[in-house]
PDB file of C-alpha atoms in Angstrom:
ATOM      1  CA  ALA A 279      59.560 146.472 -30.696  1.00  0.00           C
ATOM      2  CA  LEU A 280      56.388 144.353 -30.028  1.00  0.00           C
ATOM      3  CA  PHE A 281      58.381 142.138 -27.429  1.00  0.00           C
ATOM      4  CA  ARG A 282      59.756 145.025 -25.570  1.00  0.00           C
ATOM      5  CA  THR A 283      56.075 147.021 -25.649  1.00  0.00           C
ATOM      6  CA  GLY A 284      54.102 143.586 -24.572  1.00  0.00           C
ATOM      7  CA  GLN A 285      51.859 144.040 -27.470  1.00  0.00           C
ATOM      8  CA  LEU A 286      52.768 140.636 -28.804  1.00  0.00           C
ATOM      9  CA  PRO A 287      51.633 138.703 -25.875  1.00  0.00           C
ATOM     10  CA  SER A 288      48.773 140.429 -25.418  1.00  0.00           C
ATOM     11  CA  ILE A 289      47.815 139.988 -29.223  1.00  0.00           C
ATOM     12  CA  PHE A 290      48.721 136.230 -28.642  1.00  0.00           C
ATOM     13  CA  ALA A 291      46.444 136.028 -25.316  1.00  0.00           C
ATOM     14  CA  LEU A 292      43.573 137.911 -27.344  1.00  0.00           C
ATOM     15  CA  SER A 293      43.801 135.198 -30.287  1.00  0.00           C
ATOM     16  CA  LEU A 294      43.568 132.401 -27.977  1.00  0.00           C
ATOM     17  CA  THR A 295      40.637 133.724 -25.939  1.00  0.00           C
ATOM     18  CA  VAL A 296      38.626 134.338 -29.413  1.00  0.00           C
ATOM     19  CA  ALA A 297      39.500 130.925 -30.459  1.00  0.00           C
ATOM     20  CA  VAL A 298      38.560 129.133 -26.952  1.00  0.00           C
ATOM     21  CA  ILE A 299      35.279 131.225 -27.350  1.00  0.00           C
ATOM     22  CA  LEU A 300      34.532 129.995 -30.793  1.00  0.00           C
ATOM     23  CA  ILE A 301      35.316 126.353 -30.204  1.00  0.00           C
ATOM     24  CA  LEU A 302      33.042 126.578 -27.091  1.00  0.00           C
ATOM     25  CA  VAL A 303      30.287 128.275 -29.239  1.00  0.00           C
ATOM     26  CA  TYR A 304      30.430 125.540 -32.011  1.00  0.00           C
ATOM     27  CA  ILE A 305      30.530 122.670 -29.192  1.00  0.00           C
ATOM     28  CA  GLU A 306      27.509 124.510 -27.399  1.00  0.00           C
ATOM     29  CA  GLY A 307      25.482 123.649 -30.890  1.00  0.00           C
ATOM     30  CA  ILE A 308      26.285 119.947 -31.022  1.00  0.00           C
ATOM     31  CA  HIS A 309      23.722 117.686 -29.771  1.00  0.00           C
ATOM     32  CA  VAL A 310      21.680 114.324 -30.201  1.00  0.00           C
ATOM     33  CA  ASP A 311      17.975 114.715 -31.127  1.00  0.00           C
ATOM     34  CA  ILE A 312      15.726 112.266 -30.084  1.00  0.00           C
ATOM     35  CA  PRO A 313      12.223 112.472 -31.951  1.00  0.00           C
ATOM     36  CA  ILE A 314       9.116 112.990 -29.883  1.00  0.00           C
ATOM     37  CA  VAL A 315       5.377 112.902 -30.570  1.00  0.00           C
ATOM     38  CA  SER A 316       2.526 114.262 -28.488  1.00  0.00           C
ATOM     39  CA  THR A 317       0.129 111.957 -26.801  1.00  0.00           C
ATOM     40  CA  LYS A 318      -2.136 115.123 -26.614  1.00  0.00           C
ATOM     41  CA  TYR A 319      -2.162 116.844 -29.742  1.00  0.00           C
ATOM     42  CA  ARG A 320      -2.478 114.391 -32.572  1.00  0.00           C
ATOM     43  CA  GLY A 321       0.218 115.558 -35.256  1.00  0.00           C
ATOM     44  CA  PHE A 322       2.795 117.378 -33.251  1.00  0.00           C
ATOM     45  CA  THR A 323       6.298 116.191 -33.442  1.00  0.00           C
ATOM     46  CA  ALA A 324       9.370 117.578 -32.444  1.00  0.00           C
ATOM     47  CA  VAL A 325      12.865 116.796 -31.160  1.00  0.00           C
ATOM     48  CA  TYR A 326      14.207 116.323 -27.452  1.00  0.00           C
ATOM     49  CA  PRO A 327      17.982 117.659 -27.783  1.00  0.00           C
ATOM     50  CA  ILE A 328      20.731 116.170 -25.524  1.00  0.00           C
ATOM     51  CA  LYS A 329      23.500 118.453 -26.019  1.00  0.00           C
ATOM     52  CA  LEU A 330      27.371 117.326 -25.912  1.00  0.00           C
ATOM     53  CA  LEU A 331      27.968 119.455 -22.859  1.00  0.00           C
ATOM     54  CA  TYR A 332      25.118 117.975 -21.073  1.00  0.00           C
ATOM     55  CA  THR A 333      26.391 119.006 -17.636  1.00  0.00           C
ATOM     56  CA  SER A 334      27.101 122.598 -18.766  1.00  0.00           C
ATOM     57  CA  VAL A 335      29.800 124.667 -16.371  1.00  0.00           C
ATOM     58  CA  ILE A 336      28.678 123.673 -12.917  1.00  0.00           C
ATOM     59  CA  PRO A 337      31.279 120.961 -12.709  1.00  0.00           C
ATOM     60  CA  VAL A 338      34.156 123.563 -13.701  1.00  0.00           C
ATOM     61  CA  ILE A 339      32.673 125.720 -10.870  1.00  0.00           C
ATOM     62  CA  LEU A 340      32.621 123.064  -8.448  1.00  0.00           C
ATOM     63  CA  ALA A 341      36.159 121.823  -9.017  1.00  0.00           C
ATOM     64  CA  SER A 342      37.480 125.292  -9.383  1.00  0.00           C
ATOM     65  CA  ALA A 343      35.992 125.882  -5.789  1.00  0.00           C
ATOM     66  CA  LEU A 344      37.535 122.704  -4.591  1.00  0.00           C
ATOM     67  CA  THR A 345      40.963 123.670  -5.958  1.00  0.00           C
ATOM     68  CA  ALA A 346      40.415 127.224  -4.161  1.00  0.00           C
ATOM     69  CA  ASN A 347      39.549 126.063  -1.154  1.00  0.00           C
ATOM     70  CA  ALA A 348      42.490 123.171  -1.120  1.00  0.00           C
ATOM     71  CA  VAL A 349      44.887 126.148  -1.649  1.00  0.00           C
ATOM     72  CA  PHE A 350      43.229 128.027   1.020  1.00  0.00           C
ATOM     73  CA  MET A 351      43.671 125.663   3.744  1.00  0.00           C
ATOM     74  CA  GLY A 352      47.076 124.870   2.693  1.00  0.00           C
ATOM     75  CA  GLN A 353      48.061 128.352   3.353  1.00  0.00           C
ATOM     76  CA  MET A 354      46.355 128.188   6.621  1.00  0.00           C
ATOM     77  CA  MET A 355      48.364 125.164   7.705  1.00  0.00           C
ATOM     78  CA  TRP A 356      51.603 126.593   6.093  1.00  0.00           C
ATOM     79  CA  SER A 357      51.343 129.851   8.125  1.00  0.00           C
ATOM     80  CA  GLN A 358      50.686 127.924  11.346  1.00  0.00           C
ATOM     81  CA  TYR A 359      52.892 124.922  11.168  1.00  0.00           C
ATOM     82  CA  ASN A 360      55.295 125.192   8.335  1.00  0.00           C
ATOM     83  CA  ILE A 361      56.363 129.026   7.512  1.00  0.00           C
ATOM     84  CA  GLU A 362      59.691 128.205   7.085  1.00  0.00           C
ATOM     85  CA  ASN A 363      59.281 125.151   4.975  1.00  0.00           C
ATOM     86  CA  ASN A 364      61.322 123.039   7.189  1.00  0.00           C
ATOM     87  CA  ASN A 365      58.590 120.207   8.067  1.00  0.00           C
ATOM     88  CA  PRO A 366      58.814 117.164   5.857  1.00  0.00           C
ATOM     89  CA  LEU A 367      55.180 116.297   6.039  1.00  0.00           C
ATOM     90  CA  PHE A 368      53.991 119.477   5.454  1.00  0.00           C
ATOM     91  CA  ASN A 369      56.311 120.178   2.674  1.00  0.00           C
ATOM     92  CA  TRP A 370      54.743 117.002   0.931  1.00  0.00           C
ATOM     93  CA  ILE A 371      51.237 118.890   1.068  1.00  0.00           C
ATOM     94  CA  ALA A 372      52.403 122.495   0.251  1.00  0.00           C
ATOM     95  CA  GLN A 373      55.208 125.050   0.404  1.00  0.00           C
ATOM     96  CA  PHE A 374      54.856 128.870  -0.105  1.00  0.00           C
ATOM     97  CA  ASP A 375      57.020 131.643  -0.456  1.00  0.00           C
ATOM     98  CA  ALA A 376      56.806 134.026   2.281  1.00  0.00           C
ATOM     99  CA  SER A 377      57.020 137.060  -0.065  1.00  0.00           C
ATOM    100  CA  ALA A 378      54.130 135.647  -2.579  1.00  0.00           C
ATOM    101  CA  PRO A 379      52.426 133.266  -0.519  1.00  0.00           C
ATOM    102  CA  GLN A 380      49.535 133.167  -2.891  1.00  0.00           C
ATOM    103  CA  THR A 381      50.743 130.345  -5.075  1.00  0.00           C
ATOM    104  CA  PRO A 382      52.094 127.273  -3.736  1.00  0.00           C
ATOM    105  CA  THR A 383      55.943 126.644  -4.491  1.00  0.00           C
ATOM    106  CA  GLY A 384      56.077 122.926  -3.858  1.00  0.00           C
ATOM    107  CA  GLY A 385      54.200 120.121  -2.556  1.00  0.00           C
ATOM    108  CA  VAL A 386      50.907 118.359  -3.922  1.00  0.00           C
ATOM    109  CA  LEU A 387      49.106 121.758  -4.085  1.00  0.00           C
ATOM    110  CA  TYR A 388      51.790 122.943  -6.490  1.00  0.00           C
ATOM    111  CA  TYR A 389      50.850 120.381  -8.954  1.00  0.00           C
ATOM    112  CA  VAL A 390      47.198 120.703  -8.828  1.00  0.00           C
ATOM    113  CA  THR A 391      47.157 124.650  -9.253  1.00  0.00           C
ATOM    114  CA  SER A 392      47.519 125.968 -12.685  1.00  0.00           C
ATOM    115  CA  PRO A 393      51.145 127.517 -13.958  1.00  0.00           C
ATOM    116  CA  ARG A 394      49.054 130.418 -15.388  1.00  0.00           C
ATOM    117  CA  GLY A 395      50.866 131.482 -18.531  1.00  0.00           C
ATOM    118  CA  LEU A 396      52.987 129.724 -21.242  1.00  0.00           C
ATOM    119  CA  GLU A 397      56.108 130.419 -20.368  1.00  0.00           C
ATOM    120  CA  ALA A 398      55.550 128.940 -16.817  1.00  0.00           C
ATOM    121  CA  ALA A 399      53.716 126.171 -18.250  1.00  0.00           C
ATOM    122  CA  THR A 400      56.963 125.081 -20.212  1.00  0.00           C
ATOM    123  CA  ALA A 401      59.071 125.849 -17.736  1.00  0.00           C
ATOM    124  CA  ASP A 402      57.622 122.915 -15.842  1.00  0.00           C
ATOM    125  CA  PRO A 403      55.932 120.737 -18.011  1.00  0.00           C
ATOM    126  CA  VAL A 404      55.435 118.119 -15.312  1.00  0.00           C
ATOM    127  CA  ARG A 405      53.464 120.435 -13.365  1.00  0.00           C
ATOM    128  CA  SER A 406      51.277 121.431 -16.391  1.00  0.00           C
ATOM    129  CA  ALA A 407      50.492 117.727 -17.431  1.00  0.00           C
ATOM    130  CA  VAL A 408      49.712 116.904 -13.767  1.00  0.00           C
ATOM    131  CA  TYR A 409      47.588 119.849 -13.420  1.00  0.00           C
ATOM    132  CA  VAL A 410      45.604 118.911 -16.802  1.00  0.00           C
ATOM    133  CA  VAL A 411      45.067 115.489 -16.037  1.00  0.00           C
ATOM    134  CA  PHE A 412      44.111 116.254 -12.462  1.00  0.00           C
ATOM    135  CA  PHE A 413      41.518 119.087 -13.363  1.00  0.00           C
ATOM    136  CA  THR A 414      39.995 116.987 -15.988  1.00  0.00           C
ATOM    137  CA  ALA A 415      39.270 114.079 -13.721  1.00  0.00           C
ATOM    138  CA  ILE A 416      38.045 116.145 -10.991  1.00  0.00           C
ATOM    139  CA  VAL A 417      35.486 117.885 -13.633  1.00  0.00           C
ATOM    140  CA  THR A 418      34.487 114.552 -15.101  1.00  0.00           C
ATOM    141  CA  LEU A 419      33.892 113.053 -11.618  1.00  0.00           C
ATOM    142  CA  PHE A 420      31.541 116.068 -10.662  1.00  0.00           C
ATOM    143  CA  SER A 421      29.753 115.846 -14.060  1.00  0.00           C
ATOM    144  CA  ARG A 422      28.710 112.310 -13.007  1.00  0.00           C
ATOM    145  CA  LEU A 423      27.519 113.500  -9.542  1.00  0.00           C
ATOM    146  CA  TRP A 424      25.935 116.527 -11.014  1.00  0.00           C
ATOM    147  CA  VAL A 425      23.785 114.467 -13.309  1.00  0.00           C
ATOM    148  CA  GLU A 426      22.696 112.363 -10.258  1.00  0.00           C
ATOM    149  CA  LEU A 427      22.194 115.297  -7.944  1.00  0.00           C
ATOM    150  CA  GLY A 428      21.025 118.016 -10.426  1.00  0.00           C
ATOM    151  CA  GLY A 429      17.865 116.120 -11.901  1.00  0.00           C
ATOM    152  CA  LEU A 430      19.521 115.033 -15.295  1.00  0.00           C
ATOM    153  CA  SER A 431      19.728 111.530 -15.014  1.00  0.00           C
ATOM    154  CA  ALA A 432      17.938 109.205 -17.748  1.00  0.00           C
ATOM    155  CA  ARG A 433      15.375 108.461 -15.143  1.00  0.00           C
ATOM    156  CA  THR A 434      14.607 111.824 -14.239  1.00  0.00           C
ATOM    157  CA  ALA A 435      14.266 112.964 -18.074  1.00  0.00           C
ATOM    158  CA  ALA A 436      12.184 110.090 -19.013  1.00  0.00           C
ATOM    159  CA  LYS A 437       9.660 110.890 -16.180  1.00  0.00           C
ATOM    160  CA  ASN A 438       9.603 114.533 -17.341  1.00  0.00           C
ATOM    161  CA  LEU A 439       8.976 113.794 -20.945  1.00  0.00           C
ATOM    162  CA  LEU A 440       5.945 111.244 -19.838  1.00  0.00           C
ATOM    163  CA  ASP A 441       4.674 114.041 -17.518  1.00  0.00           C
ATOM    164  CA  ALA A 442       4.882 116.451 -20.708  1.00  0.00           C
ATOM    165  CA  ASP A 443       2.356 114.146 -22.440  1.00  0.00           C
ATOM    166  CA  VAL A 444       4.990 113.396 -25.115  1.00  0.00           C
ATOM    167  CA  GLN A 445       6.344 109.863 -26.073  1.00  0.00           C
ATOM    168  CA  VAL A 446       9.118 108.363 -28.295  1.00  0.00           C
ATOM    169  CA  PRO A 447       8.121 106.904 -31.516  1.00  0.00           C
ATOM    170  CA  GLY A 448       8.675 103.281 -31.741  1.00  0.00           C
ATOM    171  CA  PHE A 449       8.892 103.008 -27.650  1.00  0.00           C
ATOM    172  CA  ARG A 450       6.149 101.973 -24.884  1.00  0.00           C
ATOM    173  CA  ARG A 451       4.750 105.086 -23.091  1.00  0.00           C
ATOM    174  CA  SER A 452       6.602 103.704 -19.869  1.00  0.00           C
ATOM    175  CA  GLU A 453       9.568 105.311 -17.903  1.00  0.00           C
ATOM    176  CA  GLU A 454      11.496 102.101 -18.007  1.00  0.00           C
ATOM    177  CA  SER A 455      11.218 102.295 -21.829  1.00  0.00           C
ATOM    178  CA  VAL A 456      12.106 105.805 -22.329  1.00  0.00           C
ATOM    179  CA  GLU A 457      14.700 105.591 -19.538  1.00  0.00           C
ATOM    180  CA  GLY A 458      16.389 102.890 -21.626  1.00  0.00           C
ATOM    181  CA  LEU A 459      16.565 104.985 -24.734  1.00  0.00           C
ATOM    182  CA  LEU A 460      18.209 107.881 -22.743  1.00  0.00           C
ATOM    183  CA  ASN A 461      20.702 105.520 -20.937  1.00  0.00           C
ATOM    184  CA  ARG A 462      22.198 105.017 -24.607  1.00  0.00           C
ATOM    185  CA  TYR A 463      23.155 108.482 -24.684  1.00  0.00           C
ATOM    186  CA  ILE A 464      23.421 110.603 -21.240  1.00  0.00           C
ATOM    187  CA  PRO A 465      26.000 108.573 -19.614  1.00  0.00           C
ATOM    188  CA  ALA A 466      28.441 108.560 -22.497  1.00  0.00           C
ATOM    189  CA  LEU A 467      27.513 112.290 -22.831  1.00  0.00           C
ATOM    190  CA  THR A 468      28.101 113.073 -19.242  1.00  0.00           C
ATOM    191  CA  ILE A 469      31.948 111.627 -19.235  1.00  0.00           C
ATOM    192  CA  MET A 470      32.394 113.510 -22.821  1.00  0.00           C
ATOM    193  CA  SER A 471      31.091 116.822 -21.312  1.00  0.00           C
ATOM    194  CA  GLY A 472      33.043 116.321 -18.339  1.00  0.00           C
ATOM    195  CA  VAL A 473      36.362 115.692 -20.280  1.00  0.00           C
ATOM    196  CA  ILE A 474      35.900 118.422 -22.984  1.00  0.00           C
ATOM    197  CA  ILE A 475      35.051 121.291 -20.321  1.00  0.00           C
ATOM    198  CA  GLY A 476      37.711 120.320 -18.130  1.00  0.00           C
ATOM    199  CA  LEU A 477      40.322 119.905 -20.985  1.00  0.00           C
ATOM    200  CA  LEU A 478      39.330 123.614 -22.403  1.00  0.00           C
ATOM    201  CA  ALA A 479      39.161 124.969 -18.818  1.00  0.00           C
ATOM    202  CA  SER A 480      42.578 123.780 -17.570  1.00  0.00           C
ATOM    203  CA  LEU A 481      44.292 124.509 -21.091  1.00  0.00           C
ATOM    204  CA  ALA A 482      42.820 127.896 -21.249  1.00  0.00           C
ATOM    205  CA  ASP A 483      44.310 128.556 -17.822  1.00  0.00           C
ATOM    206  CA  LEU A 484      47.798 127.253 -19.147  1.00  0.00           C
ATOM    207  CA  LEU A 485      47.665 129.344 -22.120  1.00  0.00           C
ATOM    208  CA  SER A 486      46.737 132.395 -19.865  1.00  0.00           C
ATOM    209  CA  VAL A 487      43.695 133.398 -21.788  1.00  0.00           C
ATOM    210  CA  PHE A 488      42.020 136.667 -20.576  1.00  0.00           C
ATOM    211  CA  GLY A 489      39.746 136.068 -17.444  1.00  0.00           C
ATOM    212  CA  SER A 490      40.342 132.306 -17.029  1.00  0.00           C
ATOM    213  CA  GLY A 491      39.480 129.091 -18.338  1.00  0.00           C
ATOM    214  CA  THR A 492      36.390 128.757 -15.869  1.00  0.00           C
ATOM    215  CA  GLY A 493      35.471 132.829 -16.670  1.00  0.00           C
ATOM    216  CA  ILE A 494      35.483 131.750 -20.711  1.00  0.00           C
ATOM    217  CA  LEU A 495      33.262 128.790 -19.978  1.00  0.00           C
ATOM    218  CA  LEU A 496      30.603 130.878 -17.895  1.00  0.00           C
ATOM    219  CA  MET A 497      30.538 133.657 -20.492  1.00  0.00           C
ATOM    220  CA  VAL A 498      29.876 131.553 -23.059  1.00  0.00           C
ATOM    221  CA  ASN A 499      27.354 129.458 -21.132  1.00  0.00           C
ATOM    222  CA  ILE A 500      25.530 132.794 -20.249  1.00  0.00           C
ATOM    223  CA  MET A 501      25.488 134.182 -23.566  1.00  0.00           C
ATOM    224  CA  VAL A 502      23.904 130.843 -25.471  1.00  0.00           C
ATOM    225  CA  SER A 503      21.503 131.001 -22.353  1.00  0.00           C
ATOM    226  CA  TYR A 504      20.447 134.451 -23.482  1.00  0.00           C
ATOM    227  CA  TYR A 505      20.048 133.634 -27.200  1.00  0.00           C
ATOM    228  CA  GLN A 506      18.069 130.792 -26.246  1.00  0.00           C
ATOM    229  CA  THR A 507      15.788 132.882 -23.825  1.00  0.00           C
ATOM    230  CA  LEU A 508      15.496 135.474 -26.917  1.00  0.00           C
ATOM    231  CA  VAL A 509      14.561 132.691 -29.314  1.00  0.00           C
ATOM    232  CA  LYS A 510      11.741 131.497 -26.915  1.00  0.00           C
ATOM    233  CA  GLU A 511      10.615 134.812 -26.243  1.00  0.00           C
ATOM    234  CA  GLN A 512      10.105 135.619 -29.963  1.00  0.00           C
ATOM    235  CA  VAL A 513       8.191 132.140 -30.038  1.00  0.00           C
ATOM    236  CA  ASP A 514       5.808 133.524 -27.400  1.00  0.00           C
ATOM    237  CA  THR A 515       5.260 136.583 -29.329  1.00  0.00           C
ATOM    238  CA  HIS A 516       4.838 135.726 -32.655  1.00  0.00           C
ATOM    239  CA  MET A 517       3.591 132.122 -32.341  1.00  0.00           C
ATOM    240  CA  PRO A 518       1.391 132.043 -29.330  1.00  0.00           C
ATOM    241  CA  LYS A 519      -0.470 128.990 -30.306  1.00  0.00           C
ATOM    242  CA  LEU A 520       2.814 127.045 -30.460  1.00  0.00           C
ATOM    243  CA  ALA A 521       3.743 128.445 -27.109  1.00  0.00           C
ATOM    244  CA  ALA A 522       0.718 127.368 -25.522  1.00  0.00           C
ATOM    245  CA  LEU A 523       1.201 123.911 -27.174  1.00  0.00           C
ATOM    246  CA  LEU A 524       4.507 123.828 -25.361  1.00  0.00           C
ATOM    247  CA  GLY A 525       3.222 124.982 -22.151  1.00  0.00           C
ATOM    248  CA  ARG A 526       4.730 128.371 -21.945  1.00  0.00           C
ATOM    249  CA  LYS A 527       1.368 130.508 -21.833  1.00  0.00           C
TER     250      LYS A 527
END
């Protein structure tokens, strides 16, 4: 009866969605803590956290936009030059079904788009494997680019720390010294971040969780950001001296 009413697939998708959310929340809390001390206020110590998901969800958004634009361009080319699917060159790029042209049915674009559903994924495991590998690789590449272009590199982080009048105990107060320390963690965490969020997003799409893999990542990221904002507001309200020390007042 559950199969006939569709309740079991819905329960399965809901369970997978909750599991992905819990995994993401757990991973969001993993970080490397680098001790820092203030050079302006003696005795003030803190930590500089570098999250495991260092690049956040921006690379996934960029990878999803790239895939969506590629499919859109493929649809335009198909409608103009290959609507009968009889052009060998364009068949290699993409094929579409005239009755449902939203999703590729062949070509390169077929393998770089998600099957969207466990049944479709198991029906064509080669497509599923290629999609997961491709999407994860693209997200990892965008993660590396985002670190350099988004001001998250070790050099920028070292400059920000020194500008905030803090230093790392045991290291000289110079950008080169602090940058060398951060380079032990940031490049590796950048790659790990890209691989983790790429795998989570692509596998979530394959399993057809509620929303999408990118949507789940965005939701969790926003929830964590709001939580961190609330914590900062509590510090500003109940510990104004600490807030002033941190430069928020």
